[in-house]
Coordinates of C-alpha atoms in Angstrom, one line a residue:
Chain A
X1 CA 35.6 -49.6 27.1
X2 CA 36.8 -47.8 30.2
X3 CA 35.2 -44.6 29.5
X4 CA 31.7 -46.4 29.5
X5 CA 32.1 -47.7 32.9
X6 CA 32.4 -44.1 34.1
X7 CA 28.6 -43.6 33.5
X8 CA 26.5 -44.6 36.4
X9 CA 23.7 -47.0 35.6
X10 CA 21.3 -45.2 38.0
X11 CA 22.1 -41.8 36.2
X12 CA 21.4 -43.2 32.8
X13 CA 18.1 -44.5 34.1
X14 CA 17.1 -41.3 35.6
X15 CA 18.1 -39.3 32.5
X16 CA 16.0 -41.7 30.5
X17 CA 12.9 -41.2 32.5
X18 CA 13.7 -37.3 32.7
X19 CA 14.2 -36.8 28.8
X20 CA 11.5 -39.4 27.4
X21 CA 8.5 -37.0 28.0
X22 CA 10.3 -34.3 26.0
X23 CA 11.2 -36.6 23.3
X24 CA 7.6 -38.1 23.2
X25 CA 6.2 -34.5 22.9
X26 CA 8.4 -33.3 20.1
X27 CA 8.3 -36.7 18.4
X28 CA 4.5 -36.7 18.2
X29 CA 4.0 -33.1 17.3
X30 CA 7.2 -32.2 15.3
X31 CA 8.9 -35.2 13.9
X32 CA 5.8 -37.3 12.9
X33 CA 4.0 -34.6 11.2
X34 CA 7.3 -33.8 9.2
X35 CA 7.5 -37.4 8.3
X36 CA 3.8 -37.3 7.3
X37 CA 4.3 -34.2 5.1
X38 CA 7.4 -35.7 3.3
X39 CA 5.4 -38.9 2.7
X40 CA 2.4 -36.9 1.4
X41 CA 4.6 -34.9 -1.0
X42 CA 5.1 -37.9 -3.3
X43 CA 1.4 -38.3 -3.8
X44 CA -1.6 -36.8 -5.4
X45 CA -3.8 -36.5 -2.6
X46 CA -6.1 -34.5 -0.6
X47 CA -8.2 -35.0 2.6
X48 CA -11.5 -35.1 0.5
X49 CA -13.5 -38.3 1.8
X50 CA -12.8 -41.2 -0.6
X51 CA -9.9 -39.6 -2.4
X52 CA -7.5 -42.3 -3.6
X53 CA -3.9 -41.6 -3.0
X54 CA -2.0 -41.8 -6.3
X55 CA 1.7 -42.1 -6.2
X56 CA 3.6 -39.6 -8.5
X57 CA 7.1 -39.8 -7.4
X58 CA 8.9 -36.4 -7.7
X59 CA 6.2 -34.9 -10.0
X60 CA 5.1 -32.5 -7.4
X61 CA 8.6 -31.3 -7.0
X62 CA 9.2 -30.9 -10.7
X63 CA 5.8 -29.1 -10.9
X64 CA 6.7 -26.7 -8.2
X65 CA 9.7 -25.4 -10.0
X66 CA 7.5 -24.5 -13.0
X67 CA 5.0 -22.8 -11.0
X68 CA 5.3 -19.1 -11.4
X69 CA 3.6 -18.4 -8.2
X70 CA 6.2 -20.6 -6.4
X71 CA 9.1 -18.7 -8.0
X72 CA 7.4 -15.3 -7.3
X73 CA 7.0 -16.3 -3.5
X74 CA 10.6 -17.6 -3.3
X75 CA 11.8 -14.3 -4.8
X76 CA 9.7 -12.2 -2.4
X77 CA 10.9 -14.2 0.5
X78 CA 14.4 -13.5 -0.5
X79 CA 13.8 -9.7 -1.0
X80 CA 11.9 -9.5 2.3
X81 CA 14.6 -11.4 4.2
X82 CA 17.4 -9.4 2.7
X83 CA 15.9 -6.1 3.3
X84 CA 14.4 -6.6 6.7
X85 CA 17.4 -8.3 8.0
X86 CA 19.8 -5.6 6.8
X87 CA 17.6 -2.8 8.0
X88 CA 17.1 -4.5 11.5
X89 CA 20.8 -5.0 11.7
X90 CA 21.7 -1.4 11.2
X91 CA 19.2 0.0 13.3
X92 CA 19.7 -2.6 16.0
X93 CA 23.4 -1.7 16.1
X94 CA 22.7 2.0 16.4
X95 CA 20.0 1.3 19.2
X96 CA 22.6 -1.1 21.0
X97 CA 25.3 1.5 20.9
X98 CA 23.0 4.1 22.1
X99 CA 21.6 1.8 25.1
X100 CA 25.3 1.2 25.9
X101 CA 26.2 4.8 26.5
X102 CA 25.4 6.6 29.6
X103 CA 22.6 8.9 29.9
X104 CA 19.8 9.8 32.3
X105 CA 16.7 7.4 32.3
X106 CA 18.7 5.0 30.4
X107 CA 16.9 1.9 32.3
X108 CA 13.5 3.3 31.3
X109 CA 14.4 4.0 27.6
X110 CA 15.9 0.3 27.5
X111 CA 12.5 -1.0 28.8
X112 CA 10.4 1.2 26.3
X113 CA 12.5 -0.2 23.4
X114 CA 11.4 -3.7 24.3
X115 CA 7.7 -2.9 23.9
X116 CA 7.5 -3.7 20.2
X117 CA 8.9 -7.0 20.8
X118 CA 6.2 -8.0 23.4
X119 CA 3.3 -7.1 21.2
X120 CA 1.9 -10.0 19.1
X121 CA 3.0 -9.7 15.4
X122 CA -0.8 -10.2 14.6
X123 CA -1.6 -7.2 16.8
X124 CA 1.2 -4.9 15.6
X125 CA 0.1 -5.8 11.9
X126 CA -3.3 -4.4 12.7
X127 CA -1.9 -1.3 14.4
X128 CA 0.2 -0.5 11.4
X129 CA -2.4 -1.3 9.0
X130 CA -4.6 1.4 10.5
X131 CA -1.7 3.8 10.3
X132 CA -1.4 3.0 6.6
X133 CA -5.1 3.5 6.1
X134 CA -5.4 5.3 2.7
X135 CA -8.0 7.8 3.9
X136 CA -7.4 8.3 7.7
X137 CA -4.0 6.7 8.2
X138 CA -1.3 8.9 10.1
X139 CA 1.7 7.5 8.1
X140 CA -0.2 8.1 4.7
X141 CA -0.8 11.5 5.9
X142 CA 3.0 12.0 6.8
X143 CA 4.3 10.6 3.6
X144 CA 1.7 12.7 1.7
X145 CA 2.9 15.9 3.5
X146 CA 6.6 14.7 2.5
X147 CA 5.5 14.5 -0.9
X148 CA 6.5 10.8 -1.2
X149 CA 3.0 9.5 -2.2
X150 CA -0.1 11.1 -3.6
X151 CA -3.3 11.7 -1.6
X152 CA -5.3 8.6 -1.1
X153 CA -2.6 6.2 -2.2
X154 CA -3.4 2.7 -0.5
X155 CA 0.2 1.9 0.7
X156 CA -0.8 -1.7 1.2
X157 CA -2.5 -2.0 -2.4
X158 CA 0.3 -0.5 -4.4
X159 CA 2.9 -2.9 -5.7
X160 CA 6.4 -2.1 -4.3
X161 CA 4.9 0.1 -1.5
X162 CA 3.1 -2.9 -0.1
X163 CA 6.3 -4.9 0.5
X164 CA 8.1 -1.7 1.9
X165 CA 5.3 -1.3 4.2
X166 CA 5.4 -5.0 5.6
X167 CA 9.2 -4.6 6.0
X168 CA 8.7 -1.6 8.1
X169 CA 6.3 -3.4 10.4
X170 CA 8.9 -6.3 10.7
X171 CA 11.8 -3.8 11.4
X172 CA 9.7 -2.1 14.0
X173 CA 8.8 -5.4 15.6
X174 CA 12.2 -7.1 15.6
X175 CA 14.8 -4.5 15.7
X176 CA 14.7 -4.5 19.7
X177 CA 15.4 -8.1 19.8
X178 CA 18.6 -7.6 17.5
X179 CA 19.6 -4.5 19.6
X180 CA 19.3 -6.7 22.8
X181 CA 21.5 -9.5 21.4
X182 CA 24.2 -6.9 20.2
X183 CA 23.8 -5.0 23.5
X184 CA 24.7 -8.3 25.4
X185 CA 27.9 -8.7 23.1
X186 CA 28.8 -4.9 23.7
X187 CA 28.5 -5.3 27.5
X188 CA 31.3 -8.0 27.4
X189 CA 33.9 -5.4 26.1
X190 CA 35.9 -4.0 28.9
X191 CA 35.9 -0.3 29.3
X192 CA 39.8 -0.3 29.7
X193 CA 40.2 -1.0 26.0
X194 CA 38.4 2.1 25.1
X195 CA 40.3 4.1 27.7
X196 CA 43.6 3.0 26.3
X197 CA 42.5 3.8 22.7
X198 CA 41.3 7.3 23.9
X199 CA 45.0 8.0 25.5
X200 CA 46.6 6.8 22.2
X201 CA 44.3 9.4 20.5
X202 CA 42.0 7.1 18.5
X203 CA 39.0 8.9 17.0
X204 CA 35.5 7.5 17.9
X205 CA 35.3 5.8 14.5
X206 CA 38.6 4.2 14.8
X207 CA 37.6 3.0 18.1
X208 CA 34.5 1.6 16.7
X209 CA 36.2 -0.3 13.7
X210 CA 39.1 -1.4 15.7
X211 CA 37.6 -2.5 19.0
X212 CA 33.8 -2.7 18.9
X213 CA 33.4 -4.4 15.5
X214 CA 36.1 -7.1 15.9
X215 CA 34.8 -8.0 19.5
X216 CA 31.2 -8.0 18.4
X217 CA 31.9 -10.1 15.4
X218 CA 30.6 -13.6 16.8
X219 CA 27.4 -11.8 18.2
X220 CA 26.8 -10.2 14.9
X221 CA 27.1 -13.6 13.1
X222 CA 24.8 -15.2 15.3
X223 CA 22.2 -12.4 15.3
X224 CA 22.3 -12.2 11.4
X225 CA 21.8 -15.9 10.9
X226 CA 19.1 -16.0 13.8
X227 CA 17.2 -13.3 12.0
X228 CA 17.6 -14.8 8.7
X229 CA 16.1 -17.9 9.7
X230 CA 13.1 -16.1 11.0
X231 CA 12.6 -13.9 8.2
X232 CA 12.7 -16.8 5.8
X233 CA 9.7 -18.2 7.6
X234 CA 7.8 -14.9 7.6
X235 CA 3.9 -15.4 7.7
X236 CA 1.8 -13.5 10.1
X237 CA 2.7 -9.8 9.0
X238 CA 2.2 -10.7 5.3
X239 CA -0.9 -12.6 5.8
X240 CA -2.5 -9.9 8.1
X241 CA -1.5 -7.0 6.0
X242 CA -2.0 -8.0 2.4
X243 CA -2.9 -11.9 2.5
X244 CA 0.0 -12.0 -0.1
X245 CA -1.5 -9.7 -2.7
X246 CA 0.3 -7.0 -4.8
X247 CA 3.5 -8.8 -5.0
X248 CA 4.1 -9.7 -1.4
X249 CA 3.1 -13.5 -1.0
X250 CA 6.0 -15.3 0.7
X251 CA 6.8 -18.9 0.6
X252 CA 4.8 -19.5 4.0
X253 CA 1.8 -17.6 2.8
X254 CA 1.8 -19.5 -0.4
X255 CA 2.2 -22.9 1.3
X256 CA -0.6 -22.3 3.7
X257 CA -2.8 -21.2 1.0
X258 CA -2.0 -24.2 -0.9
X259 CA -2.5 -26.6 1.9
X260 CA -5.6 -25.2 3.6
X261 CA -7.5 -23.7 0.8
X262 CA -7.0 -26.8 -1.2
X263 CA -7.3 -29.2 1.8
X264 CA -10.3 -31.1 0.3
X265 CA -9.4 -30.4 -3.3
X266 CA -10.6 -32.8 -5.9
X267 CA -7.3 -32.0 -7.8
X268 CA -5.3 -33.6 -5.0
X269 CA -3.3 -30.5 -4.3
X270 CA -2.7 -31.3 -0.7
X271 CA 0.1 -33.5 -1.9
X272 CA 1.4 -30.4 -4.0
X273 CA 1.5 -28.2 -0.9
X274 CA 3.3 -30.8 1.1
X275 CA 6.1 -30.6 -1.5
X276 CA 6.3 -27.0 -1.0
X277 CA 6.4 -27.6 2.9
X278 CA 9.4 -30.0 2.3
X279 CA 11.3 -27.3 0.1
X280 CA 10.9 -24.9 2.7
X281 CA 12.1 -27.2 5.3
X282 CA 15.3 -27.9 3.3
X283 CA 15.8 -24.2 2.8
X284 CA 15.7 -23.4 6.5
X285 CA 17.6 -26.7 7.2
X286 CA 20.5 -25.3 5.2
X287 CA 20.7 -22.3 7.2
X288 CA 20.1 -24.2 10.4
X289 CA 23.2 -26.3 9.7
X290 CA 25.3 -22.9 9.1
X291 CA 23.8 -21.6 12.2
X292 CA 24.8 -24.6 14.4
X293 CA 28.3 -24.6 12.8
X294 CA 28.9 -20.9 13.4
X295 CA 27.4 -20.9 17.1
X296 CA 29.8 -23.8 17.8
X297 CA 27.1 -25.1 20.4
X298 CA 28.7 -27.0 23.3
X299 CA 26.4 -29.9 23.6
X300 CA 27.2 -31.9 26.5
Chain B
X1 CA 40.8 25.3 26.0
X2 CA 38.9 23.8 29.0
X3 CA 35.9 25.7 27.9
X4 CA 36.1 24.4 24.5
X5 CA 36.2 20.8 25.6
X6 CA 33.2 21.3 27.7
X7 CA 31.2 22.6 24.9
X8 CA 32.4 19.8 22.7
X9 CA 31.3 17.4 25.5
X10 CA 27.9 19.2 25.9
X11 CA 27.2 19.2 22.0
X12 CA 28.0 15.3 22.2
X13 CA 25.5 14.9 25.1
X14 CA 22.8 17.1 23.3
X15 CA 23.3 15.1 20.1
X16 CA 22.9 11.7 22.2
X17 CA 19.7 13.0 23.8
X18 CA 18.2 14.1 20.5
X19 CA 18.9 10.5 19.0
X20 CA 17.5 8.9 22.2
X21 CA 14.4 10.8 21.9
X22 CA 13.9 10.0 18.1
X23 CA 14.4 6.4 18.9
X24 CA 11.9 6.3 21.8
X25 CA 9.4 8.0 19.5
X26 CA 10.1 5.5 17.0
X27 CA 9.5 2.4 19.2
X28 CA 6.7 3.8 21.1
X29 CA 4.6 5.6 18.5
X30 CA 2.5 2.9 17.1
X31 CA 1.6 1.7 20.4
X32 CA 0.6 5.3 21.4
X33 CA -1.3 5.6 18.1
X34 CA -3.3 2.7 18.9
X35 CA -4.3 3.8 22.6
X36 CA -5.1 7.3 21.0
X37 CA -7.2 5.9 18.4
X38 CA -9.0 3.5 20.8
X39 CA -10.3 6.5 22.7
X40 CA -11.4 8.3 19.9
X41 CA -15.0 8.6 18.7
X42 CA -15.7 7.3 15.4
X43 CA -16.7 10.6 13.9
X44 CA -13.5 12.0 14.8
X45 CA -11.4 8.8 13.8
X46 CA -12.7 8.8 10.3
X47 CA -11.7 12.4 9.4
X48 CA -8.8 13.7 7.4
X49 CA -8.2 16.1 10.3
X50 CA -5.8 13.9 12.0
X51 CA -4.7 15.2 15.7
X52 CA -2.2 13.8 18.1
X53 CA -4.7 13.8 21.1
X54 CA -7.9 11.9 21.1
X55 CA -10.9 14.0 20.1
X56 CA -14.3 13.1 21.5
X57 CA -12.8 11.0 24.2
X58 CA -15.0 7.9 24.6
X59 CA -14.9 4.4 26.0
X60 CA -17.4 3.2 23.5
X61 CA -14.9 1.2 21.6
X62 CA -13.9 -0.8 24.7
X63 CA -17.3 -1.7 25.5
X64 CA -18.4 -2.6 22.1
X65 CA -15.4 -5.1 21.8
X66 CA -16.9 -7.0 24.7
X67 CA -20.5 -6.7 23.6
X68 CA -20.6 -6.9 20.0
X69 CA -18.3 -9.9 19.7
X70 CA -16.9 -12.9 21.7
X71 CA -13.7 -11.0 22.7
X72 CA -14.0 -12.0 26.3
X73 CA -14.1 -15.6 25.3
X74 CA -10.9 -15.0 23.0
X75 CA -9.1 -13.7 25.9
X76 CA -10.1 -16.6 28.2
X77 CA -9.0 -19.0 25.4
X78 CA -5.5 -17.5 25.2
X79 CA -5.2 -17.4 28.8
X80 CA -6.2 -21.1 29.1
X81 CA -4.0 -22.2 26.0
X82 CA -0.8 -20.1 27.0
X83 CA -1.2 -20.8 30.8
X84 CA -1.4 -24.7 30.1
X85 CA 1.5 -24.5 27.6
X86 CA 3.5 -22.7 30.0
X87 CA 3.1 -25.0 33.0
X88 CA 3.5 -28.2 30.9
X89 CA 6.5 -27.0 29.2
X90 CA 8.3 -25.9 32.4
X91 CA 7.6 -29.2 34.0
X92 CA 8.6 -31.4 31.1
X93 CA 11.4 -29.1 30.1
X94 CA 12.9 -28.8 33.4
X95 CA 13.2 -32.5 33.9
X96 CA 15.0 -32.8 30.5
X97 CA 17.4 -29.6 31.2
X98 CA 18.3 -31.2 34.5
X99 CA 19.5 -34.4 32.7
X100 CA 21.3 -32.5 30.3
X101 CA 22.9 -30.1 32.8
X102 CA 23.8 -32.5 35.5
X103 CA 23.7 -36.2 34.7
X104 CA 26.6 -37.9 33.0
X105 CA 25.1 -40.0 30.2
X106 CA 26.1 -41.1 26.7
X107 CA 24.7 -39.7 23.6
X108 CA 23.6 -36.3 25.4
X109 CA 24.9 -34.0 22.6
X110 CA 22.9 -35.7 20.1
X111 CA 19.9 -35.4 22.2
X112 CA 20.4 -31.8 22.7
X113 CA 20.8 -31.4 18.9
X114 CA 17.6 -33.3 18.3
X115 CA 15.5 -31.0 20.7
X116 CA 17.2 -27.9 19.4
X117 CA 16.5 -28.8 15.8
X118 CA 12.9 -28.6 16.5
X119 CA 13.1 -25.0 17.2
X120 CA 14.4 -24.6 13.5
X121 CA 11.4 -26.3 12.0
X122 CA 9.4 -23.8 9.8
X123 CA 6.0 -24.2 11.4
X124 CA 4.5 -24.4 7.9
X125 CA 6.4 -27.3 7.1
X126 CA 4.6 -29.4 9.7
X127 CA 1.3 -27.6 9.4
X128 CA -0.3 -30.4 6.9
X129 CA 0.8 -33.3 9.0
X130 CA -0.2 -31.9 12.0
X131 CA -3.6 -30.7 10.8
X132 CA -4.2 -34.4 9.8
X133 CA -2.9 -35.7 13.2
X134 CA -5.0 -33.5 15.1
X135 CA -8.1 -34.1 12.7
X136 CA -7.6 -37.8 13.3
X137 CA -7.4 -37.3 17.1
X138 CA -10.7 -35.2 16.9
X139 CA -8.6 -32.3 18.4
X140 CA -9.3 -29.7 15.8
X141 CA -11.0 -26.7 17.3
X142 CA -10.2 -27.8 20.9
X143 CA -7.9 -26.4 23.5
X144 CA -5.7 -29.6 23.5
X145 CA -5.4 -29.2 19.8
X146 CA -3.4 -26.1 20.4
X147 CA -1.7 -26.7 23.7
X148 CA -0.1 -30.1 22.6
X149 CA 1.7 -28.4 19.4
X150 CA 2.6 -25.3 21.5
X151 CA 4.3 -27.4 24.3
X152 CA 6.6 -29.0 21.6
X153 CA 7.1 -25.7 20.0
X154 CA 8.1 -24.3 23.4
X155 CA 10.2 -27.2 24.7
X156 CA 13.5 -26.4 23.0
X157 CA 13.5 -22.9 24.3
X158 CA 12.5 -23.9 27.8
X159 CA 15.0 -26.8 27.8
X160 CA 18.0 -24.8 26.7
X161 CA 17.2 -21.8 28.9
X162 CA 16.6 -23.9 32.0
X163 CA 19.8 -26.2 31.5
X164 CA 21.8 -22.8 31.3
X165 CA 20.4 -21.8 34.7
X166 CA 20.8 -25.3 36.2
X167 CA 24.5 -25.2 35.1
X168 CA 25.1 -22.0 37.2
X169 CA 23.6 -23.4 40.6
X170 CA 26.5 -24.6 43.0
X171 CA 26.8 -28.3 42.7
X172 CA 27.8 -28.7 46.4
X173 CA 24.3 -28.1 47.5
X174 CA 23.0 -30.9 45.4
X175 CA 25.8 -33.2 46.7
X176 CA 25.2 -32.5 50.3
X177 CA 21.5 -33.4 49.7
X178 CA 22.5 -36.5 48.0
X179 CA 24.7 -37.5 50.8
X180 CA 21.8 -36.7 53.3
X181 CA 19.9 -39.5 51.6
X182 CA 17.9 -37.6 48.9
X183 CA 17.5 -39.6 45.7
X184 CA 18.5 -37.7 42.5
X185 CA 15.1 -36.9 41.6
X186 CA 14.0 -35.7 45.0
X187 CA 17.0 -33.5 44.8
X188 CA 15.7 -32.1 41.6
X189 CA 12.3 -31.6 42.8
X190 CA 12.9 -30.3 46.5
X191 CA 16.1 -28.5 45.9
X192 CA 17.1 -27.6 42.4
X193 CA 13.7 -26.4 41.2
X194 CA 13.0 -24.1 44.4
X195 CA 16.6 -22.7 43.9
X196 CA 16.1 -21.9 40.4
X197 CA 12.7 -20.0 40.9
X198 CA 14.1 -16.9 39.2
X199 CA 15.1 -19.0 36.2
X200 CA 11.6 -20.8 36.2
X201 CA 9.9 -17.3 36.1
X202 CA 12.0 -16.1 33.1
X203 CA 11.6 -19.2 31.2
X204 CA 8.0 -19.3 31.9
X205 CA 7.4 -15.7 30.9
X206 CA 9.0 -16.4 27.5
X207 CA 7.2 -19.5 27.1
X208 CA 3.8 -17.7 27.7
X209 CA 4.6 -14.8 25.4
X210 CA 5.6 -17.3 22.7
X211 CA 2.3 -19.1 23.3
X212 CA 0.2 -15.9 23.7
X213 CA 1.4 -14.5 20.4
X214 CA 1.4 -17.7 18.1
X215 CA -0.6 -17.1 15.2
X216 CA -0.3 -19.8 12.2
X217 CA -1.3 -22.9 14.3
X218 CA -4.0 -21.0 16.1
X219 CA -5.5 -19.6 12.8
X220 CA -5.6 -22.9 11.2
X221 CA -6.6 -25.3 14.3
X222 CA -9.3 -23.2 15.8
X223 CA -12.2 -22.8 13.3
X224 CA -15.0 -20.9 15.1
X225 CA -14.8 -17.4 16.4
X226 CA -15.8 -18.5 19.9
X227 CA -12.6 -20.7 19.8
X228 CA -10.2 -18.1 18.4
X229 CA -7.2 -17.0 20.5
X230 CA -6.7 -13.2 20.8
X231 CA -4.1 -12.8 17.8
X232 CA -6.4 -14.7 15.6
X233 CA -9.4 -12.8 16.8
X234 CA -7.8 -9.4 16.2
X235 CA -6.6 -10.3 13.0
X236 CA -10.1 -11.6 11.7
X237 CA -11.9 -8.5 13.2
X238 CA -14.4 -7.4 10.5
X239 CA -17.1 -4.8 10.4
X240 CA -20.6 -5.7 9.3
X241 CA -19.6 -5.1 5.6
X242 CA -16.4 -5.3 4.1
X243 CA -15.9 -1.6 3.7
X244 CA -16.8 -0.8 7.4
X245 CA -13.7 -1.8 9.3
X246 CA -14.2 -0.9 12.8
X247 CA -10.7 0.5 13.5
X248 CA -11.5 2.1 17.0
X249 CA -12.6 -1.3 18.2
X250 CA -9.6 -3.0 16.7
X251 CA -7.3 -0.7 18.4
X252 CA -9.1 -1.0 21.7
X253 CA -8.8 -4.9 21.4
X254 CA -5.1 -4.3 20.7
X255 CA -4.6 -2.1 23.6
X256 CA -6.4 -4.6 26.0
X257 CA -4.3 -7.4 25.0
X258 CA -0.9 -5.6 24.8
X259 CA -1.1 -3.5 28.1
X260 CA -0.6 -6.6 30.3
X261 CA 2.3 -7.7 28.1
X262 CA 3.9 -4.5 28.0
X263 CA 3.7 -4.2 32.0
X264 CA 5.0 -7.7 32.2
X265 CA 8.1 -6.7 30.0
X266 CA 8.7 -3.5 31.7
X267 CA 8.6 -5.1 35.2
X268 CA 10.7 -8.3 34.2
X269 CA 12.8 -6.4 31.7
X270 CA 16.2 -7.5 33.1
X271 CA 15.1 -11.1 33.3
X272 CA 13.7 -11.3 29.9
X273 CA 17.0 -9.8 28.5
X274 CA 19.0 -12.3 30.4
X275 CA 16.7 -15.3 29.4
X276 CA 16.7 -14.2 25.7
X277 CA 20.3 -13.7 25.3
X278 CA 20.9 -17.1 27.2
X279 CA 18.6 -18.7 24.7
X280 CA 20.3 -17.7 21.8
X281 CA 23.8 -16.2 22.3
X282 CA 25.4 -18.2 24.8
X283 CA 27.1 -21.2 23.3

């Protein structure tokens, strides 16, 4: 009772007016469409003029788990997420450690590292696609000279290689971001800790495992989950590089194709696509809860 | 003994520089390759004799990008959409951020959670619902049809980063303004916002980049080449026939749209890093 009177009435009203535009904006363009998607997922339905909604209960969901293409894209997404996050983390850690060391032109190098992050994914995908070109691509040539592929191998048209190629683009694009987050964590560590360790005769490796890693742990946790959430939603790079062919289709790519290629489908597949949307939402939702928990966000 | 330590120090330094060089090459090479290819004449581009420097240096690709397709329009579309998104998300977001950072109100934690939750929404999960909504409102293939969803997409980030900045402002200034008879809203408008100009610039830059780079909504809601934004236009680049992909032009277009971004990032590097880490790491 007492606590309530601590709030000033004027403050509450002002806060209401200040926050309401944001709530309206995200309500209309995020929560409402989500609700619509959930609703649609229980129907056989499409936007075809005159198409009659037909309530099918959980049938769309049941069908989904018998859909080989869905299971395949689920597997591809997990595969992509695991390898891209792992490589990005390792490379990002190395980059962060180097950027934290002292050397000439460090400021410039730090800025240069940010370049891939700033380039739109659609654009970097095209840049890499050109480097992967089977006839004239510079990466194809390098891999051929190294004896890894045969001349004229289409990297993005070969099962296995295509996914590796896509992961490489994602790694290139995202490692700078990972490095930045880790660097921010590294810079909190006081130098005295390392000096003390050096006086005690601790090796570089020992310093790394007993000082750097433990202090960095919370940052590492956040970075990994943050990246995992992003990787699970991957769309741009896959769509542009392969359109999801040769075993690279991810959940988001399959979902968009289900929705948009069948938008006026006489078979009512828009509802089926909506069910997949909901499943993706739930998968990400689970990770988000973990994310919020481990971040321990202060919310007031 | 001393000499030995020196050499050990020196080997370490050399080793560090070698790694730095490899690292820089890794991060810069694809961008360099795009620049190189964009200035190379077709007859040298499509040859197996690949060189590090552009052969047959030419501006032709840059000219063709603007004369053979509506790329100028595409850039204009992106500027309009990303610009409007940035301005609106800054205004709306700063209001919400101020309320969250400074006002004592009940239920704030839940509100922040609600706003932040949106940043976790997989875009594809709301694609179907959003498409219907925009279609019913007649906004498919219009600027508003992209700006409105982009604002919502950006608000969690803007609100979160700005409230971090607002919290760091000294409270005393606001209190004295309040005593001098400013209402709280006036204090926000006349004092807090100007004081947090650096924060606004950082946040605006991040919002702009996010809107400029967005692909999925732009691909789905903009349906004619004249209305494409830059990422979609570049992704959809095709030649006259399927087998004739104009790589020189694609690279020229890529260089045109990334150079300003790269310059922005180089200039505002410190601020961007600050904003990014405030947006994701700080609890």
